[in-house]
Coordinates of C-alpha atoms in Angstrom, one line a residue:
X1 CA -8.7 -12.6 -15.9
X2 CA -7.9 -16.6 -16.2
X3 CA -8.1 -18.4 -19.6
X4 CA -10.4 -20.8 -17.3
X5 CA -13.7 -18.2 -16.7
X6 CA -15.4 -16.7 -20.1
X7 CA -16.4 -13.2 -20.0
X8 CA -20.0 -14.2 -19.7
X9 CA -19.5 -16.1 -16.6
X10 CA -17.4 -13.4 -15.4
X11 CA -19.5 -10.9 -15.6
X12 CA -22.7 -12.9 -14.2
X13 CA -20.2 -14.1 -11.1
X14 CA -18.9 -10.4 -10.7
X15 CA -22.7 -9.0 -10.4
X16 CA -23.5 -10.8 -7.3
X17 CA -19.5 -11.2 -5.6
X18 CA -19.4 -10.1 -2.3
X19 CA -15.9 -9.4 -2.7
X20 CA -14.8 -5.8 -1.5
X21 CA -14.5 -4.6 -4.4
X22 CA -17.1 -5.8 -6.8
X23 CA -19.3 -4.4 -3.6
X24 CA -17.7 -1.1 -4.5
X25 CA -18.1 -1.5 -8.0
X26 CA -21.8 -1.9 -7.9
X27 CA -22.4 1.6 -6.2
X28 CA -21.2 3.0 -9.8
X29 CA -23.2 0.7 -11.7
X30 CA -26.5 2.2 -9.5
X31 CA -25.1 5.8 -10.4
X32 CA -25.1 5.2 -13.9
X33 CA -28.3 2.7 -14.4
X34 CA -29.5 4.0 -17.7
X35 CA -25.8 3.9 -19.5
X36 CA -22.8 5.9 -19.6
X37 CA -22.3 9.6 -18.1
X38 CA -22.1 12.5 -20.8
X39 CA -18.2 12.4 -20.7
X40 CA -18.4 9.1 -22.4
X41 CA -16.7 7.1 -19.6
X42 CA -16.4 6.7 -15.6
X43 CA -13.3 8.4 -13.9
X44 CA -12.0 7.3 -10.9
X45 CA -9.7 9.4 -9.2
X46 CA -6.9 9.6 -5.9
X47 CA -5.2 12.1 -4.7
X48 CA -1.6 12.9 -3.2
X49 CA 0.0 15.6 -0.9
X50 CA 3.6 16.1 -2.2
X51 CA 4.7 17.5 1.0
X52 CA 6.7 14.4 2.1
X53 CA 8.2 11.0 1.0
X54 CA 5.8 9.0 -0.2
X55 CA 4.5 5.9 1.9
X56 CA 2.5 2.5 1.0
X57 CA -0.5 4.1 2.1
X58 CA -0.4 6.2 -1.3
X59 CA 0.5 3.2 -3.1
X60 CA -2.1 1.4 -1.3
X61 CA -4.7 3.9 -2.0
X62 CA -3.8 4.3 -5.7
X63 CA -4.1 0.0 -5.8
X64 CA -7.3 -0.1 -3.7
X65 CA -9.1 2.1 -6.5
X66 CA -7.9 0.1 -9.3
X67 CA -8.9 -2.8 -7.8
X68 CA -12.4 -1.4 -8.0
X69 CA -12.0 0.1 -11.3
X70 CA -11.3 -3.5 -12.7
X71 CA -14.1 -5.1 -10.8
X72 CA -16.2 -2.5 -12.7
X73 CA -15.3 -2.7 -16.0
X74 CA -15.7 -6.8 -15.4
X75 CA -19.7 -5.5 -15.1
X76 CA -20.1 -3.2 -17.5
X77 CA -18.7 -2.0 -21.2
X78 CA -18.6 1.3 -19.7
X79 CA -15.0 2.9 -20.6
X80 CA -13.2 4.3 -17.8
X81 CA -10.1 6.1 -16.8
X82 CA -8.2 6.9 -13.3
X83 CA -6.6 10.2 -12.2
X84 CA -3.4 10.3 -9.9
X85 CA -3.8 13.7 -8.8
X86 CA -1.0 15.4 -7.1
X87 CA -1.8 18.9 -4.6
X88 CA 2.0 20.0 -5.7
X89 CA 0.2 23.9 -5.2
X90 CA -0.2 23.4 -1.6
X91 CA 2.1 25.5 0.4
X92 CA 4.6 24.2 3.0
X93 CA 3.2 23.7 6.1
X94 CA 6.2 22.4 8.2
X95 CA 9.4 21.1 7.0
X96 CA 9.4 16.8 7.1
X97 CA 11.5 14.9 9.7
X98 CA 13.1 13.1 7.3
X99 CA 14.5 14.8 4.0
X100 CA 18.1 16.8 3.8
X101 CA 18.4 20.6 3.9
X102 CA 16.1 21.8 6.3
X103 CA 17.1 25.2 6.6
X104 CA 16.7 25.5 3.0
X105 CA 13.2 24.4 3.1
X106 CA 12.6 26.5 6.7
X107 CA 13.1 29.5 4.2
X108 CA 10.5 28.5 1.7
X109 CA 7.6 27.5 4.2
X110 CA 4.3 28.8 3.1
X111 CA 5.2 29.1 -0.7
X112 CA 3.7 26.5 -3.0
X113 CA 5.3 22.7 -3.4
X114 CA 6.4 23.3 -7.1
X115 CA 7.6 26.6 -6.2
X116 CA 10.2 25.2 -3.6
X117 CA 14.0 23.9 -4.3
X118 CA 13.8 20.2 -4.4
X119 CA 16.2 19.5 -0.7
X120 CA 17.7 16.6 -2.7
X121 CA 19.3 18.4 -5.4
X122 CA 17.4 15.9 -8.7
X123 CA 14.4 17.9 -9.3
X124 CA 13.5 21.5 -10.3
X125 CA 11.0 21.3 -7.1
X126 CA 10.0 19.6 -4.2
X127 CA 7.1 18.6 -5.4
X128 CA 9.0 16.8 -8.9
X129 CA 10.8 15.0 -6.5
X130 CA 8.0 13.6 -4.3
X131 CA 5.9 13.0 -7.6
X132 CA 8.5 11.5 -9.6
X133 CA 9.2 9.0 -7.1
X134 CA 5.3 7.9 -6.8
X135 CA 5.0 8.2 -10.4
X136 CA 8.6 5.5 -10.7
X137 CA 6.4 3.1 -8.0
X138 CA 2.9 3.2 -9.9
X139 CA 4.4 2.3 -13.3
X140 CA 6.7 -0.4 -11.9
X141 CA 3.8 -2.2 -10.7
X142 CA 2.0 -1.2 -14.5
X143 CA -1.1 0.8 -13.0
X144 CA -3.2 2.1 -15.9
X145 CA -3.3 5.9 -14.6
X146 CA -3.1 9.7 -15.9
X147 CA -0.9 12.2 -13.6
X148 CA -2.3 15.2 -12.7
X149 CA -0.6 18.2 -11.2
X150 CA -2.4 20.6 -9.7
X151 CA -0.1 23.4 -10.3
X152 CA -0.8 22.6 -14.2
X153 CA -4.3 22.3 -13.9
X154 CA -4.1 26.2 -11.7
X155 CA -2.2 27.5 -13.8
X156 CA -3.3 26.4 -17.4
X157 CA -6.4 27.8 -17.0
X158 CA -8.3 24.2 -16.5
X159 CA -9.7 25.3 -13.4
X160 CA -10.5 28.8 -14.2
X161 CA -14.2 28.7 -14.7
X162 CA -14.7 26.2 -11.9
X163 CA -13.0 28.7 -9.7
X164 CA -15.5 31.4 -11.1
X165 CA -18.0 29.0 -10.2
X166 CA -16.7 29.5 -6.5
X167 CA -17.1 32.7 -6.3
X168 CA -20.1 32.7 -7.8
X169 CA -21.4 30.6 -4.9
X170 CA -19.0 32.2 -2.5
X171 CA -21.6 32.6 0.4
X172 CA -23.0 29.7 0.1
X173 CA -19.8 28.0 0.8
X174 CA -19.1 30.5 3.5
X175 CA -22.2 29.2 4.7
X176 CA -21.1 24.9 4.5
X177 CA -17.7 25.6 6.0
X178 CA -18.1 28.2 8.9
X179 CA -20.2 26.5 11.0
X180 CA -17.2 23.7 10.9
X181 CA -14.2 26.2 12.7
X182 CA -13.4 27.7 15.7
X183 CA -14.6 31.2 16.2
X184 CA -11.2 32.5 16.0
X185 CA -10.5 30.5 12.6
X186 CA -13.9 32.1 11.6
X187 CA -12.7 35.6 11.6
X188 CA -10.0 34.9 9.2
X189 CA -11.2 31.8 6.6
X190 CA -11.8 32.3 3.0
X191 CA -12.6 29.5 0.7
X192 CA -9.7 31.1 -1.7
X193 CA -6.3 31.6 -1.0
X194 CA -4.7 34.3 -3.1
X195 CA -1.2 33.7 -3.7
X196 CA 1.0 36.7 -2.5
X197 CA 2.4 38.6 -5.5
X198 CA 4.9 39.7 -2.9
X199 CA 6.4 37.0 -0.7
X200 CA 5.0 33.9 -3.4
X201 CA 3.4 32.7 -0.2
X202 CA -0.1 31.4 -0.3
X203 CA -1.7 33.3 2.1
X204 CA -4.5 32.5 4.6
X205 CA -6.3 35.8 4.6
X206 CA -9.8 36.9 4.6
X207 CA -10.9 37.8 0.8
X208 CA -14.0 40.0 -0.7
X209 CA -14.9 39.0 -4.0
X210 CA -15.1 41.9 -6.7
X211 CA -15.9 40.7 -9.6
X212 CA -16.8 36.6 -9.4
X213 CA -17.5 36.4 -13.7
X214 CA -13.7 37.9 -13.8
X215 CA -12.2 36.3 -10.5
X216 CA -11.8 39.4 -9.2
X217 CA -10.7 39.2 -5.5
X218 CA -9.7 42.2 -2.7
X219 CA -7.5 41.2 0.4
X220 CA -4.8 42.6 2.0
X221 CA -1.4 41.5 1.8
X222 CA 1.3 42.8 4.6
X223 CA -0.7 45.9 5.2
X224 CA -1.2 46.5 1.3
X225 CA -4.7 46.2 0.0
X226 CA -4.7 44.3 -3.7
X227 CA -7.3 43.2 -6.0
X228 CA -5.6 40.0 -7.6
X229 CA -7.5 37.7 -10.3
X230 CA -7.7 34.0 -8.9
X231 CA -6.9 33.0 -12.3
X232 CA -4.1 31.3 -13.8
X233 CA -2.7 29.8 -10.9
X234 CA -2.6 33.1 -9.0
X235 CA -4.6 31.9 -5.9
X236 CA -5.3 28.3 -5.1
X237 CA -8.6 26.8 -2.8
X238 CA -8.6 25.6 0.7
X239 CA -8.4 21.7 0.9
X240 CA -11.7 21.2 1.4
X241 CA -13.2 23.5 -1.2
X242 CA -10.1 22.5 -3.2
X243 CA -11.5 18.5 -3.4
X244 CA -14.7 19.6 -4.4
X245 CA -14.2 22.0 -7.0
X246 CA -11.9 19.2 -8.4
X247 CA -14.5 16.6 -8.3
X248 CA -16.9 18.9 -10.1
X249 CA -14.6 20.6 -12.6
X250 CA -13.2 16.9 -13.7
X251 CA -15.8 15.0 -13.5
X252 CA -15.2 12.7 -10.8
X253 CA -17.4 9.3 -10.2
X254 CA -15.5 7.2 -7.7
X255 CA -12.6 8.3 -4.6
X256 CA -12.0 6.8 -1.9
X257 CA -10.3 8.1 1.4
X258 CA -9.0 7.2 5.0
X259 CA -10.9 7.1 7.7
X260 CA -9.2 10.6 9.0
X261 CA -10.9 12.1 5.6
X262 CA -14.5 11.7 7.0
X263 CA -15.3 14.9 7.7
X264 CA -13.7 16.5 5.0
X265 CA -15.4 14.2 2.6
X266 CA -18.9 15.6 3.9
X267 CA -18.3 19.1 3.6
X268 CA -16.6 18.5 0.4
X269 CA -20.0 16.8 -1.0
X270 CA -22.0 19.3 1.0
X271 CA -19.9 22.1 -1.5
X272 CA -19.9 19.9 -4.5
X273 CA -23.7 20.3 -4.5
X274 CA -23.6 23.8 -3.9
X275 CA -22.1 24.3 -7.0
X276 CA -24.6 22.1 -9.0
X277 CA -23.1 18.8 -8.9
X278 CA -23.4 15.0 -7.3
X279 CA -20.5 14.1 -5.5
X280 CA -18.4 10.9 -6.2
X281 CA -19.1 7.7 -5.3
X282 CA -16.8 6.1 -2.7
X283 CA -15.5 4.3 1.1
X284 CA -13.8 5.4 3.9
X285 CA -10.8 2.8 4.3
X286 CA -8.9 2.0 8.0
X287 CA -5.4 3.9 7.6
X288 CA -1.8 1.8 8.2
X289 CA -0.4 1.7 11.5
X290 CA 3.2 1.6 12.4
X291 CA 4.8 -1.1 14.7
X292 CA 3.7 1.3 18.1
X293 CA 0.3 1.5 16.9
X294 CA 0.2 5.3 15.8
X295 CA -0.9 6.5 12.1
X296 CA 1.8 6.6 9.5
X297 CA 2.7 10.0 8.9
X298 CA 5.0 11.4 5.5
X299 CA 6.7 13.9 7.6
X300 CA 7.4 11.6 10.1
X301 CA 8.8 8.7 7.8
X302 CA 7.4 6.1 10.7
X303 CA 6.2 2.7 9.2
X304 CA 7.2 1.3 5.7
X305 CA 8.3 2.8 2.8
X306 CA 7.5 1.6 -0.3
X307 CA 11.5 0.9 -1.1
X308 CA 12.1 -0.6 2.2
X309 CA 8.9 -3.4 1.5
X310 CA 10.1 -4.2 -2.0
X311 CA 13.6 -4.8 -0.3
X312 CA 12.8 -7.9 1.5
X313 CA 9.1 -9.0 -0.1
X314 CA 8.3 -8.8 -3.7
X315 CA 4.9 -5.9 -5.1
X316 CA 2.6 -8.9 -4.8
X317 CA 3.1 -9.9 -1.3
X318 CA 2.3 -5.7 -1.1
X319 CA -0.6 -5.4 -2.9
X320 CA -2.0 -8.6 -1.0
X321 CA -1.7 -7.2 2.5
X322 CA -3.3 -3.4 0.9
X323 CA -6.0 -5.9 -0.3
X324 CA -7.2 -7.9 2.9
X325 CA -9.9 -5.9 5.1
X326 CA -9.4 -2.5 4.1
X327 CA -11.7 -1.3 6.9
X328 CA -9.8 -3.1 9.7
X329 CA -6.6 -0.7 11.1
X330 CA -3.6 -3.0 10.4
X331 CA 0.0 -2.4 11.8
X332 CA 2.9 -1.9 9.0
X333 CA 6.3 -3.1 10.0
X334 CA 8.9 -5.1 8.6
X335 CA 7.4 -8.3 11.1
X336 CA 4.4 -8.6 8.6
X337 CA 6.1 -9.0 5.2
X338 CA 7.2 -12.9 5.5
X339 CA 3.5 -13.9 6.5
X340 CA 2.3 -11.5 3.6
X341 CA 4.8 -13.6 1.0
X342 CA 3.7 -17.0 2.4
X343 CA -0.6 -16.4 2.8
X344 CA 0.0 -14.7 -0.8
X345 CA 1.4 -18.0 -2.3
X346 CA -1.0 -20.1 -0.5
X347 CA -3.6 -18.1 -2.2
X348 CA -2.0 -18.3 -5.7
X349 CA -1.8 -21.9 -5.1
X350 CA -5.7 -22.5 -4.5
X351 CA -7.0 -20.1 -7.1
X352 CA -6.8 -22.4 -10.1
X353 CA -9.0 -25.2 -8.9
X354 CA -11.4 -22.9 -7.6
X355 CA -14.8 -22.4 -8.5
X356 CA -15.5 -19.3 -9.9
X357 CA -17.3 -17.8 -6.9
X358 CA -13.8 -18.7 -4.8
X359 CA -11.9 -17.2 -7.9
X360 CA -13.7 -13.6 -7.7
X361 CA -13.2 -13.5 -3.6
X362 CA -9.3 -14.7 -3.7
X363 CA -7.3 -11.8 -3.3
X364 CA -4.9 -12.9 -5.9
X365 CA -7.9 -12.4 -8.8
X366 CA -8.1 -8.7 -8.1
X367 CA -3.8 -8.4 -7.4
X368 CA -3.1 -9.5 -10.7
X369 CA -6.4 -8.2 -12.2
X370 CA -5.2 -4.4 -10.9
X371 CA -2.5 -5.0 -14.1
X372 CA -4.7 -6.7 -16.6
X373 CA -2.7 -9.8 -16.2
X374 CA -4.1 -13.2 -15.7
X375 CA -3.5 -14.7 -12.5
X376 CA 0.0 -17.2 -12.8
X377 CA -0.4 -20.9 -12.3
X378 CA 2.9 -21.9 -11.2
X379 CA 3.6 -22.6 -7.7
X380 CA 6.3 -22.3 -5.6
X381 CA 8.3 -25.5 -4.0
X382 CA 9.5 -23.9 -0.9
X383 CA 7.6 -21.4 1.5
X384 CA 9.0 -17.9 2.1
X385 CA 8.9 -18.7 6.0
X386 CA 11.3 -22.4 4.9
X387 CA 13.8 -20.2 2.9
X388 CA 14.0 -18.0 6.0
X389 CA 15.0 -20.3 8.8
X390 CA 17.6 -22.2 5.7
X391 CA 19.4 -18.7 5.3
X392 CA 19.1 -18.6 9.1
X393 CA 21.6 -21.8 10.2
X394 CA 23.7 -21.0 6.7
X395 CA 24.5 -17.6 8.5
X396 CA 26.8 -15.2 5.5
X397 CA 25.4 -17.1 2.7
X398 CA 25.2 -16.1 -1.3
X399 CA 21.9 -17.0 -3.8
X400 CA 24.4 -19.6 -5.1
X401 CA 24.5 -21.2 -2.0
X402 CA 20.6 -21.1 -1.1
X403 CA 20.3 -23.0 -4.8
X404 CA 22.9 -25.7 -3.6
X405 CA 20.6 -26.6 -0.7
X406 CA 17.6 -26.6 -2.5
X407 CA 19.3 -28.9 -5.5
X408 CA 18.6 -31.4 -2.1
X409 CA 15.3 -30.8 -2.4
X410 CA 13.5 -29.8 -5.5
X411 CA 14.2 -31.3 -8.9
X412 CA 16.5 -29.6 -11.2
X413 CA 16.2 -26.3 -8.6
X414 CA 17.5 -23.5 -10.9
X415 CA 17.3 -19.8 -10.8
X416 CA 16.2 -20.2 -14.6
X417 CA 13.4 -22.9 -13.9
X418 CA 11.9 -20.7 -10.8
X419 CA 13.1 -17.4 -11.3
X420 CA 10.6 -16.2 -9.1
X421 CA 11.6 -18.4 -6.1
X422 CA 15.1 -17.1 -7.3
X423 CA 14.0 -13.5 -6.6
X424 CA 12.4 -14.8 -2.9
X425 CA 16.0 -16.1 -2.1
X426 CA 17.0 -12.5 -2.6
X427 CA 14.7 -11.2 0.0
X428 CA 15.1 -13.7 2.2
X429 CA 18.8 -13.0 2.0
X430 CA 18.3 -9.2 2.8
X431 CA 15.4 -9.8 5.4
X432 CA 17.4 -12.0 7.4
X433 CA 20.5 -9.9 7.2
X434 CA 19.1 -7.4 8.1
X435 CA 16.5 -8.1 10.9
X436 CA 16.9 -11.9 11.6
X437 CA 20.3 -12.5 12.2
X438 CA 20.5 -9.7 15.1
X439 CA 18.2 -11.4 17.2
X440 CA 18.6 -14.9 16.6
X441 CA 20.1 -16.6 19.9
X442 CA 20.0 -19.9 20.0
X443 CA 19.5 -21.3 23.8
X444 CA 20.8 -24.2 25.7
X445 CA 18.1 -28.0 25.4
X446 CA 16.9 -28.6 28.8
X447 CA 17.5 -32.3 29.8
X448 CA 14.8 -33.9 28.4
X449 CA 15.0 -31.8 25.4
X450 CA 18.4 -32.9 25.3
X451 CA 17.4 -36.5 25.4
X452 CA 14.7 -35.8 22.8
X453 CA 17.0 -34.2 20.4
X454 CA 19.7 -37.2 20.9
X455 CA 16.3 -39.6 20.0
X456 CA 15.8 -37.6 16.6
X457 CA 19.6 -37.6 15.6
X458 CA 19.3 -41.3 15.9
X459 CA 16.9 -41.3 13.9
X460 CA 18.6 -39.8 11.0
X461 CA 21.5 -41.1 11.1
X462 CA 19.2 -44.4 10.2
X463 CA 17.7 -42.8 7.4
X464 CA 18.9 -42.2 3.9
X465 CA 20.6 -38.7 2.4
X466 CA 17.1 -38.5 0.4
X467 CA 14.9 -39.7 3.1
X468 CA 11.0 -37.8 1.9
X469 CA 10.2 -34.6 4.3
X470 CA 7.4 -36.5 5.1
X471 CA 9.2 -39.5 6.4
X472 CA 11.5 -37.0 8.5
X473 CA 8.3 -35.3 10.1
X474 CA 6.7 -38.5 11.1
X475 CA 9.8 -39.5 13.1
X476 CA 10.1 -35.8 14.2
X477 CA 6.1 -36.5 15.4
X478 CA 6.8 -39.8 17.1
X479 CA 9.8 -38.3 19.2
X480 CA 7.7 -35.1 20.7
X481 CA 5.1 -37.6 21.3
X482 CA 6.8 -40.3 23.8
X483 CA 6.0 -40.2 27.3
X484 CA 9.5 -40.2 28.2
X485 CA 10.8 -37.0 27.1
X486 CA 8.2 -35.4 28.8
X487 CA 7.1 -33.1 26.5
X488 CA 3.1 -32.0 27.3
X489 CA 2.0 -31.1 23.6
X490 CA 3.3 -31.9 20.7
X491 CA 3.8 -27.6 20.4
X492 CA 6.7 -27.5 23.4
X493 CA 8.7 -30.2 21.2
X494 CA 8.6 -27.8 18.1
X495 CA 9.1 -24.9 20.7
X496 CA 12.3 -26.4 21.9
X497 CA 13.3 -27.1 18.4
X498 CA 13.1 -24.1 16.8
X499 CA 14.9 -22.1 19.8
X500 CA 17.8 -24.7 20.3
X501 CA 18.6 -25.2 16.4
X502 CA 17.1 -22.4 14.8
X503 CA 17.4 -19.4 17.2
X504 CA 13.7 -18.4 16.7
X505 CA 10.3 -18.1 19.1
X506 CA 8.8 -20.1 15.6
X507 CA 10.0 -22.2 13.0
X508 CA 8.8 -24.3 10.1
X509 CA 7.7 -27.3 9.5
X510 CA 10.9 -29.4 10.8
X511 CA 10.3 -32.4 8.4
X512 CA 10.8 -30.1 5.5
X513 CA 13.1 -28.0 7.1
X514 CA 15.6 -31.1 7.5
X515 CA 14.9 -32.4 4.3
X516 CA 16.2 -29.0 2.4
X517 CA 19.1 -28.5 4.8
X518 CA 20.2 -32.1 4.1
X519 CA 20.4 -34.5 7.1
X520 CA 23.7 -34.3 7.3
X521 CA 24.2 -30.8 8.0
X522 CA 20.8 -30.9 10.5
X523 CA 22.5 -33.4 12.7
X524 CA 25.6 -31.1 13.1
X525 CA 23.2 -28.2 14.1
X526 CA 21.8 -30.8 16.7
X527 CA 25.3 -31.7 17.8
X528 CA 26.1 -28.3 18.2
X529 CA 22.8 -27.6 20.4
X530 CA 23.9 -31.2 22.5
X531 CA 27.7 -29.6 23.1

């Protein structure tokens, strides 16, 4: 992971981490004490509805097991491999709030993902569309994954003898799952759900098996009684039975899931040792929360998407918020990207004199670590939160621009030298055009602010063009701290600052804040606050 930590020190720091993941990775190492499994290798798996846009949380998931898949193999020579599996064969429940051609897909409800015209024209199905787009997002951030679609897997034949299997153990299921539903959903559940030969639709209708070592199935369809093989991508399973019969047919050693998944993830183990198998190792994580505190839905299209984050905060400033306390519920809104950017840095920053116990617990050794990459040890010169308030008094500004201000403060500041800082102008640019500049208003000083901020411009105007941030905040200190401006903490002076100059509840720190803007140019801000 760092050139700095051998892989014997590594490994001996990784087997007693109480890092998240490593915790996670330990459960597999206990499921596999005397060596590998019989496949040769351990595969982790995650899976993903097609049925709307997709939304960090998939992402999130997707990044979560990785990070655990990594913290593994730092523990063990054990190969191992991670499926993306997409449920592209699950019909169309209700049409999303937030794609085009709505009637189209009203027409089509019921019938399988892949079997429905994609709404935005690109695609040969809805479901292509919805996958390719995860698919774009996974490799752009350089996961190591396989795709799976489920539709291939039905219809290739991969699942045919699991789905045998099913039958085979058809009351026993019958038995794990209908103690679970309503007495009216009782009457008409089946484990299987044959796909109408008719309509396309897949149907939720009760089915007899005929012959389970054929996948032979009775059940009537629109007042017509058929026997139908299950084979072949002819039926499909219900979700529940569905996971299991995946875990057991693949493989599977390690998936995680949300919180919401709880119960499904017990009767899916309950099934998964029905049919002669153990059940995959895994947590239940807290799910994402929008800005009103309610669960982030596809078909809605509330909270982020993954487009809109990478807008105005760059993949690692993502990945370190999907890191941090995965089993604490955390709201997703565009309010938490610059603190994301900034406590990511910070991070960055600290990992390379760390000891190697520090190392394995800083999110930044599993970000990086999720893409094989060792962790970078470059800094930045600015913070995220000090480009933010500079775009913010330079109002319609261009990256050009932002550099010229910067030349005032870092040494030979060029978009070649830090062209990652060059990248955080560019979302600093966007975030603030976008949801900054709408609300800034910058209010009239009251009088002893006014008197204060007449104090600091004195100040500067004594002080050289390339007078040390550090020399600015100490006068900036001594100001908010005399008796006579009245000010009773040290917080109401950078209060009134931020709101008078800046236009903002909070600010930065105002030493460095006036050193990048140039002196110059921060007394005419106070001068306009004083008119």
């Amino acid at each position: 992971m760092t050139d700095s930590i051998t892989p014997v020190a590594l490994r001996e720091a990784a087997l007693v981490s109480k890092a998240w993941p490593y915790e996670e990775a330990r459960k597999l190492l206990k499921r596999y004490e005397k060596g590998a499994p019989a496949k040769g290798h351990v595969l982790f798996e995650t899976g993903y509805g097609p049925s709307g846009l997709p939304h960090i949380g998939t992402f999130n998931e997707v990044l979560r097991t990785t990070m655990v898949r990594r913290a593994y193999e730092e523990m063990s020579d054990v190969p191992t491999r991670l499926i993306a599996f997409s449920d592209d064969m699950d019909g169309l429940r209700k049409v999303p709030d937030n794609v085009p051609n709505q009637e189209m897909l009203r027409a089509h409800l019921g019938k399988p993902l892949t079997k429905i015209p994609d709404p935005f024209g690109k695609y040969e199905s809805f479901a292509h569309h919805n996958n390719a787009m995860l698919r774009e997002f996974l490799d752009r951030f350089g996961f190591d994954y396989d795709f799976r679609s489920s539709t291939e897997a039905y219809e290739s034949g991969q699942f045919d003898e699991a789905l045998k299997d099913i039958l085979r153990h058809y009351d026993g299921i019958m038995g794990i799952m209908l103690p679970t539903l309503r007495k009216e959903r009782q009457a008409t559940y089946s484990p299987v759900l044959p796909i109408s030969p008719k309509s396309g639709v897949v149907l939720q209708v009760p089915v007899e098996v005929v012959d389970a070592d054929q996948g032979l199935i009775r059940f009537d369809d629109e007042g017509e009684t058929v026997v139908q093989s299950i084979l072949g991508g002819k039926a499909k399973l219900q979700w529940k039975v569905d996971w299991a019969m995946r875990w057991v047919a693949l493989g599977v050693d390690y998936e995680m899931s949300g919180k919401d998944l709880i119960d499904s993830v017990v009767q899916s183990s309950k099934i998964a040792r029905e049919l002669g198998a153990r059940p995959p190792e895994g947590f239940n994580y807290e799910m994402f929360l929008d800005e009103k505190g309610e669960k982030i839905s596809k078909s809605k299209g509330n909270g982020l998407s993954l487009e809109q984050w990478l807008t105005y905060g760059p993949e690692e400033s993502l990945a370190f918020y999907a890191y941090r306390e995965p089993k604490k519920a955390k709201q997703l809104h565009m309010g938490v990207i610059p603190r994301a950017v900034d406590d990511y840095w910070q991070f960055r920053g600290n990992y390379p004199g760390q000891p190697i116990e520090q190392k394995l617990g800083n999110p930044v050794h599993h970000i990086h670590g999720a893409t094989g990459d060792a962790v970078p040890d470059n800094v930045l010169p600015v913070t995220f939160g000090l480009l933010l308030n500079l775009v913010g008094v330079m109002g319609d500004a261009s990256k050009e621009q932002v550099w010229g201000y910067l030349a005032n403060y870092v040494p030979d500041a060029s978009a070649a030298k830090y062209p990652e800082l060059d990248r955080l102008i560019g979302h600093a640019l966007a975030y603030h055009r976008d949801f900054v500049a709408p609300t800034l208003k910058r209010r009239k000083p009251t009088d002893n602010e006014a008197a204060a901020l007449r104090a600091l411009d004195a100040k500067l105007a004594a002080m050289p063009a390339d007078a040390s941030a550090e020399d600015i905040q100490n006068e900036v200190y001594a100001i908010g701290k005399e008796e006579a401006h009245g000010f009773a903490s040290l917080r109401d002076w950078f209060k009134a600052l931020y709101e008078t100059l800046l236009g903002a509840e909070q600010g930065p720190r105002m030493g460095s804040f006036i050193a990048l803007y140039g002196i110059a140019n921060s007394r005419r801000l106070i001068a306009e606050a004083l008119a």
